[in-house]
XYZ file of N, CA and C in Angstrom:
585
model
N 176.391 -221.526 3.921
C 176.099 -222.944 3.907
C 175.108 -223.255 5.023
N 173.999 -223.882 4.651
C 173.080 -224.427 5.658
C 173.493 -225.876 5.859
N 174.012 -226.182 7.037
C 174.511 -227.515 7.361
C 173.530 -228.186 8.299
N 172.808 -229.171 7.786
C 171.831 -229.884 8.596
C 172.506 -231.103 9.212
N 172.546 -231.144 10.539
C 173.150 -232.243 11.285
C 172.026 -233.174 11.691
N 172.036 -234.381 11.130
C 170.947 -235.319 11.346
C 171.019 -235.944 12.738
N 169.905 -235.887 13.452
C 169.777 -236.508 14.768
C 168.754 -237.631 14.658
N 169.008 -238.732 15.348
C 168.087 -239.876 15.312
C 168.267 -240.673 16.592
N 167.291 -241.508 16.924
C 167.398 -242.340 18.124
C 168.591 -243.274 17.990
N 169.468 -243.259 18.997
C 170.654 -244.103 18.996
C 171.907 -243.434 18.477
N 171.835 -242.158 18.132
C 173.001 -241.449 17.606
C 174.090 -241.338 18.668
N 175.341 -241.367 18.233
C 176.475 -241.112 19.133
C 176.517 -239.596 19.367
N 176.141 -239.194 20.546
C 175.920 -237.780 20.855
C 177.102 -236.879 20.516
N 178.283 -237.251 21.007
C 179.440 -236.370 20.845
C 179.821 -236.187 19.386
N 179.679 -237.236 18.583
C 180.046 -237.111 17.172
C 179.279 -235.973 16.516
N 177.981 -235.969 16.686
C 177.151 -234.946 16.055
C 177.371 -233.573 16.669
N 177.426 -233.523 17.986
C 177.487 -232.225 18.655
C 178.821 -231.514 18.499
N 179.916 -232.255 18.392
C 181.204 -231.581 18.218
C 181.287 -230.898 16.858
N 180.793 -231.551 15.817
C 180.780 -230.910 14.501
C 179.859 -229.695 14.526
N 178.684 -229.857 15.122
C 177.751 -228.746 15.239
C 178.396 -227.574 15.983
N 179.106 -227.864 17.074
C 179.739 -226.821 17.878
C 180.753 -226.020 17.065
N 181.589 -226.717 16.303
C 182.592 -226.014 15.494
C 181.911 -225.093 14.490
N 180.879 -225.581 13.822
C 180.184 -224.760 12.830
C 179.448 -223.590 13.481
N 178.873 -223.813 14.662
C 178.198 -222.721 15.367
C 179.200 -221.655 15.802
N 180.374 -222.081 16.256
C 181.428 -221.113 16.615
C 181.865 -220.316 15.388
N 181.996 -221.005 14.262
C 182.391 -220.322 13.028
C 181.357 -219.258 12.655
N 180.083 -219.589 12.813
C 179.025 -218.616 12.521
C 179.189 -217.385 13.404
N 179.443 -217.603 14.692
C 179.625 -216.471 15.617
C 180.854 -215.634 15.269
N 181.812 -216.240 14.587
C 183.029 -215.535 14.174
C 182.914 -214.960 12.761
N 181.709 -214.935 12.214
C 181.459 -214.253 10.955
C 181.437 -215.118 9.702
N 181.555 -216.430 9.837
C 181.510 -217.307 8.666
C 180.049 -217.537 8.272
N 179.787 -217.574 6.980
C 178.431 -217.743 6.478
C 178.034 -219.216 6.523
N 177.694 -219.682 7.716
C 177.271 -221.062 7.922
C 176.146 -221.073 8.947
N 175.155 -221.912 8.703
C 174.030 -222.050 9.630
C 173.845 -223.524 9.959
N 174.415 -223.987 11.074
C 174.195 -225.375 11.463
C 172.838 -225.532 12.137
N 172.137 -226.617 11.787
C 170.808 -226.869 12.322
C 170.719 -228.346 12.681
N 170.194 -228.649 13.871
C 169.959 -230.031 14.268
C 168.592 -230.449 13.737
N 168.562 -231.517 12.928
C 167.325 -231.918 12.255
C 167.057 -233.405 12.445
N 165.816 -233.795 12.167
C 165.449 -235.214 12.145
C 164.844 -235.541 10.787
N 164.965 -236.808 10.393
C 164.474 -237.239 9.088
C 162.960 -237.301 9.036
N 162.333 -237.620 10.147
C 160.884 -237.827 10.154
C 160.126 -236.665 10.794
N 160.822 -235.582 11.096
C 160.173 -234.429 11.701
C 159.973 -234.531 13.198
N 160.494 -235.609 13.817
C 160.372 -235.742 15.274
C 161.072 -234.567 15.951
N 160.445 -234.026 16.968
C 161.022 -232.894 17.692
C 162.003 -233.352 18.760
N 162.029 -234.658 19.045
C 162.886 -235.170 20.124
C 163.452 -236.532 19.735
N 164.738 -236.755 20.065
C 165.373 -238.064 19.896
C 166.190 -238.361 21.148
N 166.578 -239.631 21.285
C 167.402 -240.059 22.408
C 168.688 -240.670 21.871
N 169.828 -240.171 22.341
C 171.120 -240.663 21.885
C 171.485 -241.996 22.500
N 172.645 -242.543 22.085
C 173.046 -243.880 22.519
C 173.354 -243.950 24.018
N 173.642 -242.826 24.650
C 173.874 -242.806 26.097
C 172.628 -242.405 26.880
N 171.515 -242.248 26.174
C 170.277 -241.875 26.843
C 170.026 -240.381 26.911
N 170.885 -239.574 26.282
C 170.690 -238.127 26.274
C 169.502 -237.775 25.389
N 168.581 -236.978 25.929
C 167.415 -236.559 25.156
C 167.663 -235.187 24.548
N 167.362 -235.090 23.265
C 167.481 -233.835 22.529
C 166.089 -233.427 22.090
N 165.714 -232.185 22.385
C 164.378 -231.700 22.045
C 164.492 -230.426 21.217
N 163.375 -229.996 20.680
C 163.340 -228.760 19.897
C 164.001 -228.897 18.540
N 164.031 -230.115 17.991
C 164.681 -230.364 16.707
C 163.750 -229.986 15.558
N 164.340 -229.669 14.423
C 163.582 -229.298 13.226
C 163.527 -230.473 12.259
N 162.549 -230.447 11.373
C 162.505 -231.420 10.285
C 163.524 -230.997 9.230
N 164.193 -231.985 8.646
C 165.162 -231.627 7.616
C 164.464 -231.030 6.409
N 165.234 -230.270 5.640
C 164.653 -229.548 4.513
C 165.596 -229.648 3.316
N 165.405 -230.670 2.461
C 166.295 -230.839 1.316
C 166.323 -229.639 0.389
N 165.263 -228.850 0.360
C 165.238 -227.705 -0.550
C 166.157 -226.585 -0.075
N 166.519 -226.591 1.210
C 167.359 -225.518 1.755
C 168.748 -225.970 2.135
N 168.953 -227.267 2.327
C 170.233 -227.752 2.851
C 171.332 -227.694 1.797
N 172.505 -227.255 2.232
C 173.706 -227.316 1.405
C 174.560 -228.512 1.797
N 174.433 -228.932 3.052
C 175.205 -230.072 3.562
C 174.324 -230.877 4.507
N 174.466 -232.193 4.419
C 173.813 -233.097 5.365
C 174.926 -233.833 6.094
N 175.049 -233.589 7.385
C 176.101 -234.175 8.204
C 175.496 -235.258 9.072
N 176.070 -236.462 8.984
C 175.494 -237.621 9.656
C 176.547 -238.311 10.504
N 176.259 -238.419 11.784
C 177.127 -239.149 12.705
C 176.620 -240.581 12.825
N 177.460 -241.432 13.351
C 177.078 -242.827 13.540
C 176.356 -243.043 14.847
N 175.951 -244.273 15.019
C 175.347 -244.740 16.255
C 175.973 -246.086 16.569
N 175.526 -246.723 17.587
C 176.196 -247.945 18.003
C 175.643 -249.219 17.424
N 174.367 -249.281 17.169
C 173.760 -250.540 16.758
C 173.435 -250.494 15.269
N 174.437 -250.818 14.440
C 174.268 -250.704 12.998
C 173.221 -251.654 12.450
N 173.096 -252.839 13.038
C 172.091 -253.774 12.534
C 170.690 -253.191 12.683
N 170.425 -252.561 13.832
C 169.126 -251.928 14.055
C 168.960 -250.738 13.116
N 169.997 -249.922 13.003
C 169.913 -248.730 12.155
C 169.755 -249.125 10.689
N 170.526 -250.132 10.254
C 170.459 -250.557 8.859
C 169.077 -251.106 8.515
N 168.426 -251.752 9.476
C 167.096 -252.312 9.249
C 165.981 -251.276 9.435
N 166.329 -250.088 9.889
C 165.327 -249.051 10.143
C 164.973 -248.317 8.851
N 164.134 -247.314 8.984
C 163.753 -246.472 7.846
C 164.850 -245.478 7.476
N 165.841 -245.295 8.328
C 166.834 -244.241 8.130
C 167.585 -244.338 6.800
N 168.100 -245.495 6.380
C 168.790 -245.520 5.073
C 167.903 -245.057 3.920
N 166.654 -245.484 3.908
C 165.734 -245.035 2.862
C 165.477 -243.542 2.932
N 165.388 -243.011 4.143
C 165.185 -241.576 4.303
C 166.399 -240.796 3.814
N 167.603 -241.327 4.053
C 168.817 -240.672 3.555
C 168.821 -240.645 2.026
N 168.457 -241.752 1.399
C 168.381 -241.806 -0.073
C 167.394 -240.764 -0.598
N 166.227 -240.707 0.057
C 165.208 -239.750 -0.370
C 165.708 -238.318 -0.232
N 166.368 -238.028 0.869
C 166.884 -236.679 1.099
C 167.861 -236.299 -0.006
N 168.799 -237.211 -0.312
C 169.806 -236.937 -1.340
C 169.144 -236.745 -2.704
N 168.159 -237.584 -3.023
C 167.459 -237.455 -4.309
C 166.741 -236.114 -4.410
N 166.094 -235.704 -3.336
C 165.357 -234.434 -3.357
C 166.287 -233.231 -3.371
N 167.432 -233.339 -2.705
C 168.372 -232.217 -2.638
C 169.195 -232.098 -3.916
N 169.477 -233.223 -4.554
C 170.226 -233.184 -5.809
C 171.729 -233.160 -5.615
N 172.404 -232.890 -6.716
C 173.876 -232.972 -6.763
C 174.570 -231.905 -5.925
N 173.917 -230.816 -5.655
C 174.576 -229.722 -4.917
C 174.828 -230.060 -3.458
N 174.187 -231.128 -2.942
C 174.263 -231.448 -1.524
C 175.594 -232.102 -1.171
N 176.269 -231.539 -0.175
C 177.483 -232.137 0.376
C 177.076 -233.134 1.458
N 177.559 -234.366 1.343
C 177.342 -235.372 2.380
C 178.570 -235.405 3.268
N 178.376 -235.282 4.582
C 179.463 -235.341 5.545
C 179.250 -236.481 6.523
N 180.141 -237.448 6.510
C 180.062 -238.575 7.430
C 180.954 -238.335 8.624
N 180.356 -238.220 9.793
C 181.097 -237.966 11.029
C 181.368 -239.307 11.689
N 182.648 -239.676 11.822
C 183.048 -240.935 12.446
C 182.342 -242.082 11.732
N 181.450 -242.835 12.365
C 180.811 -243.948 11.666
C 179.592 -243.555 10.854
N 179.374 -242.271 10.645
C 178.271 -241.838 9.801
C 178.385 -242.336 8.375
N 179.611 -242.569 7.906
C 179.800 -243.092 6.552
C 179.107 -244.439 6.379
N 179.016 -245.215 7.458
C 178.343 -246.514 7.386
C 176.863 -246.321 7.028
N 176.247 -245.286 7.563
C 174.845 -245.019 7.238
C 174.694 -244.614 5.776
N 175.637 -243.828 5.261
C 175.600 -243.497 3.837
C 175.759 -244.765 2.999
N 176.611 -245.679 3.459
C 176.781 -246.946 2.752
C 175.498 -247.748 2.731
N 174.855 -247.879 3.888
C 173.602 -248.628 3.982
C 172.515 -248.004 3.114
N 172.605 -246.703 2.891
C 171.629 -245.994 2.057
C 171.954 -246.097 0.567
N 173.092 -246.712 0.225
C 173.482 -246.831 -1.177
C 174.002 -245.543 -1.778
N 174.515 -244.645 -0.944
C 174.952 -243.340 -1.429
C 176.445 -243.244 -1.698
N 177.216 -244.282 -1.345
C 178.673 -244.167 -1.530
C 179.264 -245.407 -2.198
N 178.482 -246.134 -2.944
C 178.951 -247.384 -3.533
C 180.271 -247.214 -4.284
N 181.306 -247.885 -3.781
C 182.615 -247.897 -4.413
C 183.438 -246.641 -4.247
N 182.913 -245.653 -3.550
C 183.643 -244.390 -3.396
C 184.600 -244.455 -2.216
N 185.664 -243.660 -2.239
C 186.577 -243.618 -1.094
C 185.914 -242.945 0.099
N 186.119 -243.535 1.271
C 185.550 -242.987 2.503
C 186.331 -243.549 3.679
N 186.178 -242.909 4.818
C 186.770 -243.405 6.055
C 185.706 -243.419 7.139
N 186.054 -244.035 8.251
C 185.122 -244.162 9.361
C 185.905 -244.495 10.617
N 185.191 -244.735 11.684
C 185.770 -245.201 12.942
C 186.575 -246.468 12.674
N 187.781 -246.528 13.200
C 188.704 -247.617 12.893
C 188.073 -249.001 13.039
N 187.285 -249.211 14.086
C 186.699 -250.524 14.315
C 185.504 -250.820 13.410
N 185.077 -249.844 12.602
C 183.972 -250.045 11.667
C 184.437 -250.089 10.217
N 185.748 -250.046 9.996
C 186.253 -250.008 8.620
C 185.869 -251.258 7.840
N 185.919 -252.417 8.469
C 185.547 -253.643 7.772
C 184.067 -253.615 7.392
N 183.249 -253.089 8.267
C 181.816 -252.964 7.998
C 181.583 -252.019 6.816
N 182.278 -250.877 6.809
C 182.141 -249.896 5.727
C 182.590 -250.473 4.394
N 183.536 -251.407 4.420
C 184.075 -251.987 3.182
C 183.016 -252.725 2.369
N 181.846 -253.007 2.942
C 180.748 -253.603 2.175
C 180.301 -252.671 1.056
N 180.523 -251.371 1.226
C 180.008 -250.388 0.278
C 181.062 -249.479 -0.320
N 182.131 -249.214 0.402
C 183.062 -248.158 0.004
C 184.489 -248.681 -0.141
N 185.294 -247.883 -0.818
C 186.734 -248.102 -0.823
C 187.260 -247.416 0.442
N 187.643 -248.203 1.424
C 188.013 -247.648 2.717
C 189.436 -247.094 2.653
N 189.572 -245.841 3.055
C 190.865 -245.156 3.117
C 191.168 -244.903 4.586
N 192.341 -245.324 5.037
C 192.729 -245.120 6.433
C 193.337 -243.731 6.582
N 192.475 -242.732 6.702
C 192.895 -241.337 6.854
C 191.940 -240.658 7.821
N 192.352 -239.538 8.345
C 191.507 -238.798 9.276
C 190.317 -238.167 8.559
N 190.583 -237.566 7.391
C 189.554 -236.961 6.552
C 189.729 -237.516 5.143
N 188.627 -237.927 4.529
C 188.647 -238.325 3.118
C 187.686 -237.394 2.387
N 188.227 -236.643 1.431
C 187.460 -235.658 0.678
C 187.327 -236.162 -0.756
N 186.120 -236.560 -1.114
C 185.839 -237.044 -2.465
C 184.777 -236.158 -3.111
N 185.031 -234.868 -3.086
C 184.117 -233.919 -3.727
C 182.875 -233.669 -2.908
N 181.756 -234.262 -3.317
C 180.502 -234.027 -2.597
C 180.305 -235.005 -1.436
N 181.358 -235.762 -1.108
C 181.353 -236.684 0.032
C 182.628 -236.464 0.838
N 182.459 -236.030 2.089
C 183.601 -235.841 2.992
C 183.323 -236.663 4.240
N 184.252 -237.556 4.575
C 184.069 -238.417 5.744
C 185.241 -238.246 6.699
N 184.971 -238.533 7.978
C 186.012 -238.413 9.000
C 186.008 -239.636 9.895
N 187.145 -239.957 10.460
C 187.299 -241.049 11.421
C 188.678 -240.898 12.013
N 189.043 -241.344 13.095
C 188.413 -242.332 13.909
C 188.315 -241.810 15.330
N 187.217 -242.079 15.966
C 187.012 -241.622 17.328
C 186.190 -240.352 17.371
N 185.673 -240.022 18.563
C 184.732 -238.906 18.630
C 185.368 -237.551 18.367
N 186.686 -237.410 18.488
C 187.310 -236.138 18.123
C 187.291 -235.897 16.618
N 186.962 -236.940 15.865
C 186.814 -236.778 14.420
C 185.730 -235.761 14.100
N 184.753 -235.616 14.990
C 183.719 -234.613 14.784
C 184.282 -233.203 14.788
N 185.252 -232.962 15.669
C 185.928 -231.666 15.660
C 186.693 -231.477 14.362
N 187.437 -232.518 13.968
C 188.275 -232.404 12.780
C 187.448 -232.191 11.517
N 186.295 -232.862 11.411
C 185.451 -232.646 10.242
C 184.937 -231.207 10.229
N 184.461 -230.727 11.359
C 183.985 -229.346 11.424
C 185.064 -228.344 11.062
N 186.268 -228.531 11.606
C 187.376 -227.625 11.313
C 187.773 -227.696 9.832
N 187.751 -228.899 9.273
C 188.067 -229.063 7.855
C 187.048 -228.318 6.995
N 185.771 -228.462 7.317
C 184.745 -227.776 6.533
C 184.892 -226.265 6.622
N 185.192 -225.757 7.808
C 185.374 -224.313 7.965
C 186.560 -223.838 7.128
N 187.680 -224.542 7.209
C 188.892 -224.117 6.509
C 188.792 -224.299 5.002
N 188.334 -225.476 4.567
C 188.414 -225.835 3.150
C 187.145 -225.559 2.362
N 185.993 -225.807 2.925
C 184.744 -225.646 2.179
C 184.127 -224.272 2.369
N 184.377 -223.668 3.515
C 183.824 -222.341 3.776
C 184.857 -221.239 3.585
N 186.079 -221.627 3.213
C 187.112 -220.648 2.872
C 187.563 -219.782 4.018
N 187.582 -220.325 5.218
C 187.957 -219.523 6.385
C 189.012 -220.231 7.232
N 190.211 -220.493 6.663
C 191.232 -221.187 7.446
C 191.649 -220.407 8.690
N 191.625 -219.079 8.618
C 191.979 -218.268 9.777
C 190.985 -218.474 10.923
N 189.719 -218.670 10.586
C 188.698 -218.934 11.610
C 188.897 -220.327 12.187
N 189.232 -221.298 11.342
C 189.498 -222.650 11.840
C 190.634 -222.631 12.854
N 191.688 -221.863 12.561
C 192.823 -221.759 13.492
C 192.384 -221.079 14.788
N 191.555 -220.056 14.690
C 191.068 -219.383 15.901
C 190.218 -220.335 16.746
N 189.375 -221.113 16.101
C 188.549 -222.080 16.838
C 189.434 -223.126 17.500
N 190.452 -223.602 16.795
C 191.389 -224.560 17.395
C 191.948 -224.013 18.707
N 192.343 -222.753 18.692
C 192.883 -222.142 19.907
C 191.858 -222.043 21.010
N 190.623 -221.732 20.648
C 189.563 -221.580 21.648
C 189.161 -222.901 22.281
N 189.180 -223.992 21.503
C 188.735 -225.275 22.041
C 189.898 -226.147 22.511
N 191.131 -225.703 22.261
C 192.289 -226.469 22.713
C 192.486 -227.773 21.952
N 192.171 -227.759 20.665
C 192.338 -228.959 19.835
C 192.827 -228.546 18.461
N 193.956 -229.105 18.043
C 194.471 -228.885 16.698
C 194.037 -230.036 15.809
N 193.694 -229.721 14.569
C 193.332 -230.783 13.618
C 194.443 -231.821 13.556
N 194.020 -233.070 13.392
C 194.976 -234.176 13.405
C 194.843 -235.024 12.169
N 195.916 -235.763 11.895
C 195.866 -236.822 10.909
C 195.931 -236.384 9.462
N 195.892 -237.377 8.609
C 196.045 -237.199 7.177
C 194.715 -236.823 6.533
N 194.786 -235.905 5.581
C 193.638 -235.603 4.729
C 193.922 -236.246 3.369
N 193.005 -237.090 2.914
C 193.106 -237.712 1.607
C 192.097 -237.047 0.688
N 192.576 -236.591 -0.485
C 191.692 -235.946 -1.469
C 191.844 -236.651 -2.808
N 190.723 -236.767 -3.504
C 190.781 -237.305 -4.872
C 191.291 -236.217 -5.779
C-alpha cells in the first residue's frame, strides 16, 4: 500500500505525523506499506498550525496512491474556502474507486467540504462532530470503517489508532500492530464501527 499523507498549510501536525509514524514503523517491521508525506499543489514546504515547517515534501500522485490520509487543521472556514477541497475531489476522481480515503481526527471535515462523503457514516474530533454533520452521518466511535472511507476521532491520539487499525485490518498484520503498540506504549482505544 502506498499511503500518501496529505500535508498543507495549517495542518494539525501531530494528527498527520502519528499516523505516518505507525505506518513507517510497520514498513520497518516488514509490512508492505510505503507512507509518503505529500502536498496537493506540489509545494515542497508547508507550515503546520503550531508553526512547524515541513520541507522536502513530494507532490501527490493519484496514479500510484492506494490510500490518501488527511488530517485536520484548526481553521475550517479558511480551509473550506481554499483550493484544498477542490484538489481533494480532483485527486479522488483521478485515483478512482480503488483509493482508500482515511480521515485522521478532523480530516473527515475536509472530505465533507470536498463532497466526498455525502451522507456516509464518519467520525471526527468530538468538538467538530456538529460541523461534520453538514455532510456525513456522524457516528460517535473511535474508528468508523465504511469500506473505502475510514475515519478516526477524537483527539490527536486518534492518529495512532487509525494507523494501527490500518496495519491490523487493511494490511493484514495484526501481529505487527500489537508489536508497534508495545514499542510506542499505546494500545488501540475505543469502539470500531463497521458497515
